[in-house]
Every structure is written in C-alpha cells, then in structure tokens.
PDB file of C-alpha atoms in Angstrom:
ATOM      1  CA  MET A   1       0.349  -0.546   0.164  1.00 55.00           C
ATOM      2  CA  THR A   2       1.142   3.865  -0.698  1.00 49.00           C
ATOM      3  CA  SER A   3       0.571   4.567   3.164  1.00 44.00           C
ATOM      4  CA  SER A   4       2.479   3.660   6.892  1.00 39.00           C
ATOM      5  CA  SER A   5       3.085  -0.562   7.077  1.00 41.00           C
ATOM      6  CA  PRO A   6       0.516  -2.361   9.023  1.00 53.00           C
ATOM      7  CA  SER A   7       2.962  -3.726  10.439  1.00 45.00           C
ATOM      8  CA  PRO A   8       7.076  -3.653  11.608  1.00 36.00           C
ATOM      9  CA  ARG A   9       7.678  -7.204   9.314  1.00 41.00           C
ATOM     10  CA  HIS A  10       5.599  -6.380   6.712  1.00 44.00           C
ATOM     11  CA  ALA A  11       5.487  -4.007   3.835  1.00 56.00           C
ATOM     12  CA  SER A  12       1.671  -4.530   2.635  1.00 90.00           C
ATOM     13  CA  VAL A  13      -1.803  -5.628   4.288  1.00 93.00           C
ATOM     14  CA  LEU A  14      -1.153  -7.917   0.776  1.00 96.00           C
ATOM     15  CA  ASP A  15       1.528 -10.362   2.521  1.00 95.00           C
ATOM     16  CA  LEU A  16       0.030 -10.576   6.067  1.00 95.00           C
ATOM     17  CA  ALA A  17      -2.099 -13.475   4.908  1.00 96.00           C
ATOM     18  CA  PRO A  18      -3.310 -15.177   1.500  1.00 97.00           C
ATOM     19  CA  VAL A  19      -6.506 -14.334   2.479  1.00 98.00           C
ATOM     20  CA  VAL A  20      -8.285 -11.207   4.586  1.00 98.00           C
ATOM     21  CA  PRO A  21     -11.723 -12.330   5.965  1.00 98.00           C
ATOM     22  CA  VAL A  22     -14.641  -9.945   5.034  1.00 98.00           C
ATOM     23  CA  VAL A  23     -16.848  -9.391   7.823  1.00 98.00           C
ATOM     24  CA  VAL A  24     -19.883  -8.446   8.669  1.00 98.00           C
ATOM     25  CA  VAL A  25     -20.544  -7.364  12.084  1.00 98.00           C
ATOM     26  CA  GLU A  26     -24.192  -7.489  13.187  1.00 97.00           C
ATOM     27  CA  ASP A  27     -23.559  -8.148  17.332  1.00 97.00           C
ATOM     28  CA  VAL A  28     -20.176  -6.049  18.224  1.00 98.00           C
ATOM     29  CA  SER A  29     -20.736  -8.510  21.008  1.00 98.00           C
ATOM     30  CA  ASP A  30     -19.169 -11.627  18.816  1.00 98.00           C
ATOM     31  CA  ALA A  31     -16.625  -8.755  17.680  1.00 98.00           C
ATOM     32  CA  VAL A  32     -14.103  -9.767  19.700  1.00 98.00           C
ATOM     33  CA  PRO A  33     -14.733 -13.590  19.897  1.00 98.00           C
ATOM     34  CA  LEU A  34     -14.700 -13.616  15.915  1.00 98.00           C
ATOM     35  CA  ALA A  35     -10.793 -11.654  15.660  1.00 98.00           C
ATOM     36  CA  ARG A  36     -10.105 -14.020  18.154  1.00 98.00           C
ATOM     37  CA  ALA A  37     -11.028 -17.070  16.177  1.00 98.00           C
ATOM     38  CA  LEU A  38      -9.174 -15.608  12.916  1.00 98.00           C
ATOM     39  CA  VAL A  39      -6.133 -14.697  14.543  1.00 98.00           C
ATOM     40  CA  ALA A  40      -5.902 -18.303  15.651  1.00 98.00           C
ATOM     41  CA  GLY A  41      -6.373 -19.474  12.475  1.00 98.00           C
ATOM     42  CA  GLY A  42      -3.618 -17.482  11.184  1.00 97.00           C
ATOM     43  CA  LEU A  43      -6.092 -14.974   9.497  1.00 98.00           C
ATOM     44  CA  PRO A  44      -4.855 -11.757  11.099  1.00 97.00           C
ATOM     45  CA  ALA A  45      -5.804  -9.311   8.545  1.00 98.00           C
ATOM     46  CA  ILE A  46      -9.436  -8.279   9.453  1.00 98.00           C
ATOM     47  CA  GLU A  47     -11.655  -6.118   7.009  1.00 98.00           C
ATOM     48  CA  VAL A  48     -14.589  -5.365   9.094  1.00 98.00           C
ATOM     49  CA  THR A  49     -17.534  -4.057   6.423  1.00 98.00           C
ATOM     50  CA  LEU A  50     -19.021  -0.414   7.452  1.00 98.00           C
ATOM     51  CA  ARG A  51     -22.591  -2.224   6.678  1.00 97.00           C
ATOM     52  CA  THR A  52     -24.546  -2.460  10.016  1.00 98.00           C
ATOM     53  CA  PRO A  53     -24.519  -0.051  12.834  1.00 98.00           C
ATOM     54  CA  ALA A  54     -22.252  -2.236  14.794  1.00 98.00           C
ATOM     55  CA  ALA A  55     -19.235  -1.658  12.756  1.00 98.00           C
ATOM     56  CA  LEU A  56     -17.549   1.430  14.097  1.00 98.00           C
ATOM     57  CA  ASP A  57     -17.834  -0.059  18.337  1.00 98.00           C
ATOM     58  CA  ALA A  58     -16.539  -3.517  16.367  1.00 98.00           C
ATOM     59  CA  ILE A  59     -13.535  -2.125  15.033  1.00 98.00           C
ATOM     60  CA  ARG A  60     -13.211  -0.356  17.921  1.00 98.00           C
ATOM     61  CA  ALA A  61     -13.262  -3.130  20.355  1.00 98.00           C
ATOM     62  CA  VAL A  62     -10.744  -5.234  18.148  1.00 98.00           C
ATOM     63  CA  ALA A  63      -8.435  -2.573  17.597  1.00 98.00           C
ATOM     64  CA  ALA A  64      -8.025  -2.659  22.280  1.00 98.00           C
ATOM     65  CA  GLU A  65      -8.542  -6.272  22.710  1.00 98.00           C
ATOM     66  CA  VAL A  66      -7.291  -7.654  20.108  1.00 98.00           C
ATOM     67  CA  PRO A  67      -3.773  -6.340  19.594  1.00 96.00           C
ATOM     68  CA  GLU A  68      -2.661  -9.357  17.408  1.00 97.00           C
ATOM     69  CA  ALA A  69      -5.244  -8.636  14.259  1.00 98.00           C
ATOM     70  CA  VAL A  70      -4.578  -6.068  11.660  1.00 98.00           C
ATOM     71  CA  VAL A  71      -8.237  -5.148  11.874  1.00 98.00           C
ATOM     72  CA  GLY A  72      -9.129  -2.594   9.085  1.00 98.00           C
ATOM     73  CA  ALA A  73     -12.628  -0.988   7.463  1.00 98.00           C
ATOM     74  CA  GLY A  74     -14.306  -2.052   4.194  1.00 98.00           C
ATOM     75  CA  THR A  75     -16.966  -0.739   2.063  1.00 98.00           C
ATOM     76  CA  VAL A  76     -15.354   2.716   2.752  1.00 98.00           C
ATOM     77  CA  LEU A  77     -17.314   4.976   0.907  1.00 98.00           C
ATOM     78  CA  THR A  78     -16.536   8.986   2.420  1.00 98.00           C
ATOM     79  CA  PRO A  79     -13.751  10.626   3.265  1.00 98.00           C
ATOM     80  CA  GLU A  80     -16.050  10.537   6.397  1.00 98.00           C
ATOM     81  CA  GLN A  81     -16.310   7.287   6.874  1.00 98.00           C
ATOM     82  CA  VAL A  82     -12.189   7.485   5.968  1.00 98.00           C
ATOM     83  CA  ALA A  83     -11.898   9.704   9.601  1.00 98.00           C
ATOM     84  CA  ALA A  84     -14.422   7.866  11.574  1.00 98.00           C
ATOM     85  CA  SER A  85     -13.048   4.330  10.814  1.00 98.00           C
ATOM     86  CA  VAL A  86      -8.957   5.644  11.472  1.00 98.00           C
ATOM     87  CA  ALA A  87     -10.614   7.173  15.256  1.00 98.00           C
ATOM     88  CA  ALA A  88     -12.059   3.935  15.531  1.00 98.00           C
ATOM     89  CA  GLY A  89      -8.900   2.202  15.198  1.00 98.00           C
ATOM     90  CA  ALA A  90      -8.551   1.095  12.164  1.00 98.00           C
ATOM     91  CA  ARG A  91      -5.591   0.456  10.170  1.00 98.00           C
ATOM     92  CA  PHE A  92      -6.164  -0.122   6.914  1.00 98.00           C
ATOM     93  CA  LEU A  93      -8.669   0.906   4.517  1.00 98.00           C
ATOM     94  CA  VAL A  94     -10.680  -0.508   1.455  1.00 98.00           C
ATOM     95  CA  SER A  95     -13.119   0.664  -0.767  1.00 98.00           C
ATOM     96  CA  PRO A  96     -15.733  -1.149  -3.203  1.00 98.00           C
ATOM     97  CA  GLY A  97     -14.477   1.986  -5.825  1.00 98.00           C
ATOM     98  CA  TRP A  98     -12.889   4.994  -5.897  1.00 98.00           C
ATOM     99  CA  THR A  99     -13.865   9.041  -6.490  1.00 98.00           C
ATOM    100  CA  ASP A 100     -10.757  11.732  -6.077  1.00 97.00           C
ATOM    101  CA  GLY A 101     -12.620  13.046  -3.085  1.00 98.00           C
ATOM    102  CA  LEU A 102     -12.043   9.720  -1.612  1.00 98.00           C
ATOM    103  CA  LEU A 103      -9.368   8.558  -2.161  1.00 98.00           C
ATOM    104  CA  ALA A 104      -8.193  11.927  -1.371  1.00 98.00           C
ATOM    105  CA  ALA A 105      -8.933  11.193   2.137  1.00 98.00           C
ATOM    106  CA  MET A 106      -7.724   7.844   2.248  1.00 98.00           C
ATOM    107  CA  GLN A 107      -3.837   9.203   1.032  1.00 97.00           C
ATOM    108  CA  ALA A 108      -4.475  11.485   3.920  1.00 98.00           C
ATOM    109  CA  SER A 109      -5.705   9.331   6.944  1.00 97.00           C
ATOM    110  CA  GLY A 110      -2.435   8.204   7.508  1.00 95.00           C
ATOM    111  CA  VAL A 111      -2.687   4.876   7.218  1.00 97.00           C
ATOM    112  CA  PRO A 112      -2.794   1.738   4.191  1.00 97.00           C
ATOM    113  CA  PHE A 113      -5.520   1.757   2.003  1.00 98.00           C
ATOM    114  CA  LEU A 114      -7.046  -0.872  -1.248  1.00 98.00           C
ATOM    115  CA  PRO A 115      -9.030   1.742  -3.709  1.00 98.00           C
ATOM    116  CA  GLY A 116     -11.603  -0.811  -5.501  1.00 98.00           C
ATOM    117  CA  VAL A 117     -10.762  -1.376  -9.377  1.00 98.00           C
ATOM    118  CA  SER A 118     -12.681  -3.281 -11.862  1.00 98.00           C
ATOM    119  CA  THR A 119     -11.306  -1.893 -15.008  1.00 98.00           C
ATOM    120  CA  THR A 120      -8.256  -1.126 -16.835  1.00 98.00           C
ATOM    121  CA  SER A 121      -8.295   2.741 -17.125  1.00 98.00           C
ATOM    122  CA  GLU A 122      -9.798   2.932 -13.329  1.00 98.00           C
ATOM    123  CA  VAL A 123      -5.784   1.385 -12.486  1.00 98.00           C
ATOM    124  CA  VAL A 124      -4.373   3.100 -14.856  1.00 98.00           C
ATOM    125  CA  ALA A 125      -5.683   6.132 -13.187  1.00 98.00           C
ATOM    126  CA  LEU A 126      -4.576   5.222 -10.098  1.00 98.00           C
ATOM    127  CA  LEU A 127      -0.697   4.431 -10.672  1.00 98.00           C
ATOM    128  CA  GLU A 128      -1.298   8.004 -12.509  1.00 98.00           C
ATOM    129  CA  ARG A 129      -1.802   8.981  -8.551  1.00 97.00           C
ATOM    130  CA  GLY A 130       1.015   7.458  -7.259  1.00 97.00           C
ATOM    131  CA  VAL A 131      -1.131   4.268  -5.691  1.00 98.00           C
ATOM    132  CA  ARG A 132       0.099   0.838  -6.676  1.00 98.00           C
ATOM    133  CA  GLU A 133      -2.047  -1.826  -3.908  1.00 98.00           C
ATOM    134  CA  MET A 134      -5.871  -2.296  -5.284  1.00 98.00           C
ATOM    135  CA  LYS A 135      -8.844  -4.188  -4.558  1.00 98.00           C
ATOM    136  CA  PHE A 136     -10.233  -5.626  -7.475  1.00 98.00           C
ATOM    137  CA  PHE A 137     -13.800  -6.339  -7.026  1.00 98.00           C
ATOM    138  CA  PRO A 138     -15.985  -7.763  -8.033  1.00 98.00           C
ATOM    139  CA  ALA A 139     -13.679 -10.309  -9.117  1.00 98.00           C
ATOM    140  CA  GLN A 140     -15.534 -12.865 -10.002  1.00 98.00           C
ATOM    141  CA  ALA A 141     -18.348 -10.570 -12.184  1.00 98.00           C
ATOM    142  CA  ALA A 142     -15.152  -8.800 -13.187  1.00 98.00           C
ATOM    143  CA  GLY A 143     -13.545 -11.268 -15.424  1.00 98.00           C
ATOM    144  CA  GLY A 144     -11.755 -13.058 -12.457  1.00 98.00           C
ATOM    145  CA  THR A 145      -8.532 -14.584 -13.013  1.00 98.00           C
ATOM    146  CA  ALA A 146      -8.719 -14.602 -16.847  1.00 98.00           C
ATOM    147  CA  TYR A 147      -8.688 -10.393 -16.320  1.00 98.00           C
ATOM    148  CA  LEU A 148      -6.166  -9.642 -13.682  1.00 98.00           C
ATOM    149  CA  ARG A 149      -3.999 -12.587 -16.060  1.00 98.00           C
ATOM    150  CA  SER A 150      -4.321  -9.856 -18.998  1.00 98.00           C
ATOM    151  CA  LEU A 151      -3.339  -7.030 -16.831  1.00 98.00           C
ATOM    152  CA  ALA A 152       0.028  -8.172 -15.113  1.00 97.00           C
ATOM    153  CA  GLY A 153       1.997  -7.650 -18.478  1.00 96.00           C
ATOM    154  CA  PRO A 154       0.935  -4.066 -19.414  1.00 98.00           C
ATOM    155  CA  LEU A 155       0.416  -2.894 -16.048  1.00 98.00           C
ATOM    156  CA  PRO A 156       2.925  -5.042 -13.781  1.00 98.00           C
ATOM    157  CA  GLN A 157       3.599  -2.522 -11.274  1.00 98.00           C
ATOM    158  CA  ALA A 158      -0.035  -2.544 -10.120  1.00 98.00           C
ATOM    159  CA  ARG A 159      -1.022  -5.433  -7.383  1.00 98.00           C
ATOM    160  CA  PHE A 160      -4.422  -6.977  -5.981  1.00 98.00           C
ATOM    161  CA  CYS A 161      -6.379  -8.381  -3.455  1.00 98.00           C
ATOM    162  CA  PRO A 162      -8.889  -9.477  -5.565  1.00 98.00           C
ATOM    163  CA  THR A 163     -12.499  -9.840  -3.492  1.00 98.00           C
ATOM    164  CA  GLY A 164     -16.274 -10.851  -4.927  1.00 98.00           C
ATOM    165  CA  GLY A 165     -17.405 -14.512  -5.165  1.00 98.00           C
ATOM    166  CA  ILE A 166     -14.288 -15.805  -3.938  1.00 98.00           C
ATOM    167  CA  GLY A 167     -14.016 -18.888  -2.283  1.00 97.00           C
ATOM    168  CA  PRO A 168     -12.025 -21.652  -1.269  1.00 97.00           C
ATOM    169  CA  GLU A 169     -12.216 -23.766  -4.612  1.00 97.00           C
ATOM    170  CA  CYS A 170     -11.044 -20.656  -6.610  1.00 97.00           C
ATOM    171  CA  ALA A 171      -9.021 -18.529  -4.502  1.00 98.00           C
ATOM    172  CA  PRO A 172      -5.729 -20.550  -5.724  1.00 97.00           C
ATOM    173  CA  ASP A 173      -6.559 -19.824  -8.575  1.00 97.00           C
ATOM    174  CA  TYR A 174      -6.163 -15.878  -8.221  1.00 98.00           C
ATOM    175  CA  LEU A 175      -3.291 -16.479  -5.542  1.00 98.00           C
ATOM    176  CA  ALA A 176      -0.642 -17.978  -8.313  1.00 97.00           C
ATOM    177  CA  LEU A 177      -1.096 -14.776 -10.009  1.00 98.00           C
ATOM    178  CA  PRO A 178       1.921 -12.887 -10.296  1.00 97.00           C
ATOM    179  CA  ASN A 179      -0.097  -9.312  -9.650  1.00 98.00           C
ATOM    180  CA  VAL A 180      -2.570 -11.330  -6.542  1.00 98.00           C
ATOM    181  CA  GLY A 181      -0.799 -10.497  -3.410  1.00 97.00           C
ATOM    182  CA  CYS A 182      -4.185 -12.112  -1.550  1.00 98.00           C
ATOM    183  CA  VAL A 183      -7.614 -12.012  -1.917  1.00 98.00           C
ATOM    184  CA  GLY A 184     -10.716 -11.097   0.203  1.00 98.00           C
ATOM    185  CA  GLY A 185     -13.404 -13.213   1.238  1.00 98.00           C
ATOM    186  CA  SER A 186     -16.013 -14.234   4.012  1.00 98.00           C
ATOM    187  CA  TRP A 187     -16.505 -18.580   3.519  1.00 98.00           C
ATOM    188  CA  MET A 188     -14.697 -18.776   6.915  1.00 98.00           C
ATOM    189  CA  LEU A 189     -17.637 -17.319   8.424  1.00 98.00           C
ATOM    190  CA  PRO A 190     -20.231 -19.233   7.255  1.00 97.00           C
ATOM    191  CA  PRO A 191     -24.013 -17.825   8.925  1.00 96.00           C
ATOM    192  CA  ASP A 192     -24.901 -20.498  10.567  1.00 97.00           C
ATOM    193  CA  ALA A 193     -20.923 -20.598  12.316  1.00 98.00           C
ATOM    194  CA  VAL A 194     -21.240 -16.738  13.577  1.00 97.00           C
ATOM    195  CA  ALA A 195     -25.159 -17.047  14.750  1.00 96.00           C
ATOM    196  CA  ALA A 196     -24.307 -20.255  16.966  1.00 98.00           C
ATOM    197  CA  ARG A 197     -20.678 -18.422  17.361  1.00 98.00           C
ATOM    198  CA  ASP A 198     -18.977 -21.949  16.990  1.00 98.00           C
ATOM    199  CA  TRP A 199     -16.064 -20.027  17.444  1.00 98.00           C
ATOM    200  CA  ARG A 200     -13.746 -23.680  17.093  1.00 98.00           C
ATOM    201  CA  ARG A 201     -15.549 -23.691  13.751  1.00 98.00           C
ATOM    202  CA  VAL A 202     -14.148 -20.586  12.481  1.00 98.00           C
ATOM    203  CA  GLU A 203     -11.004 -20.896  13.514  1.00 98.00           C
ATOM    204  CA  ASP A 204     -11.117 -24.162  11.785  1.00 98.00           C
ATOM    205  CA  LEU A 205     -12.063 -22.578   8.602  1.00 98.00           C
ATOM    206  CA  ALA A 206      -9.349 -19.744   8.953  1.00 98.00           C
ATOM    207  CA  ARG A 207      -6.805 -22.295   9.203  1.00 98.00           C
ATOM    208  CA  ALA A 208      -7.689 -24.397   5.834  1.00 98.00           C
ATOM    209  CA  ALA A 209      -7.652 -20.840   4.326  1.00 98.00           C
ATOM    210  CA  SER A 210      -4.574 -19.852   5.571  1.00 97.00           C
ATOM    211  CA  ALA A 211      -2.657 -22.631   3.741  1.00 97.00           C
ATOM    212  CA  LEU A 212      -3.471 -21.344   0.324  1.00 95.00           C
ATOM    213  CA  ARG A 213      -0.571 -20.026   0.099  1.00 76.00           C
ATOM    214  CA  ARG A 214       0.893 -19.797  -3.365  1.00 50.00           C
TER     215      ARG A 214
END
C-alpha cells in the first residue's frame, strides 16, 4: 500500500496472509471472539465492513482487545467514513470503488488503503496518482483470473486483492497470479457458525484458508 506499514514485519496488508476475511458484524459482542478465532487460524488481517450500525464499535473493540489482529474498515465510501474508521482504530481501509475525493481522504488518513477497481482505466488512473495496490471488485463478475492475468503484462506494477464471489475452490487460482497478493472472502465465516457462535469452526475454516499460500 502507499502509506504506513500495518506491521513492522510486513510492507503491506497484501502480504500478511493469503486471505483477508471480509466480516459483517451485526452484534458487537461477536467482534472480539470472532477476531480471535480468525487470528488463531492464521488470518490476522481482518476487514470489518461498514455495512452495519455495529461496524465502528466492532473495529474499536478488536483494536483494543485483539492486538495481534490487523483490523481494517471495508466498504468505505466517503471521507467522513475514512475519518471515523481511523478514529475507531482501523489500521487499513478498503473501498469497493473510488473518487478523487475519497482517494484524497484515504491518502491523507495515515493508514494503508486499497481503493477498488474493476477496469483497466481505473488501474491506470490510480497508478498515475502513485497508488499501486488495489482491490479488484467484484472479482468474479468483473472477469476473474483471466482479466487479472491480462493486466499483469502491461501493468506489472499494480498489485491486487481480488474480492467478490471468491471461495476456497477458486482462491488458489487467484493466488497463483503474479499480480495478486491476497484475496478477500467470507467463506470462513458461514452465517450459521457465526449465529451459533461456533468460533472453533470459524478457526478451523480460517486455518484451512491460511494454508492456501502459493
């Protein structure tokens, strides 16, 4: 990413683990045990999406109580959400797309960020602005591995975290690409396991996902 490192041992969130869990927290009391299960399974970078009223409180709780986690905010759409996420303790930011205003706010935030792209022109526009690490979204619908493979030749300096429709079956195909650092997904967080607070199952699924290294 183009800003400060999320960890002194890693240059980028893209390099923390092969999979970044994309988490939707409905009940803030689930945030800490869920994060601990993911970290125990080998997935320390956790994207909490700003899709629920509990999201910012969830980020705040994980940042305070699970120091081994690198918690970030996802579905960041506005400069105001950038500020609120960083104030809550987010250590990276992810957006499904970008505008000049949103990009400026993320660049000024002091934390790493992944702006979303789905076209070659968007990638080139970000490269022109000094941004080399991006979210490719919605990955499967936007062309999948074939599309990203075709970008590697003319735009080798761009690196991606593909997200959207990715599961354990196709994740290794993405991770085999030279311009993919990690993938985003939620398959290690099945709704029934989260509803039952079956954190052991979440940990087991996270461990399997963390083994999907190239």
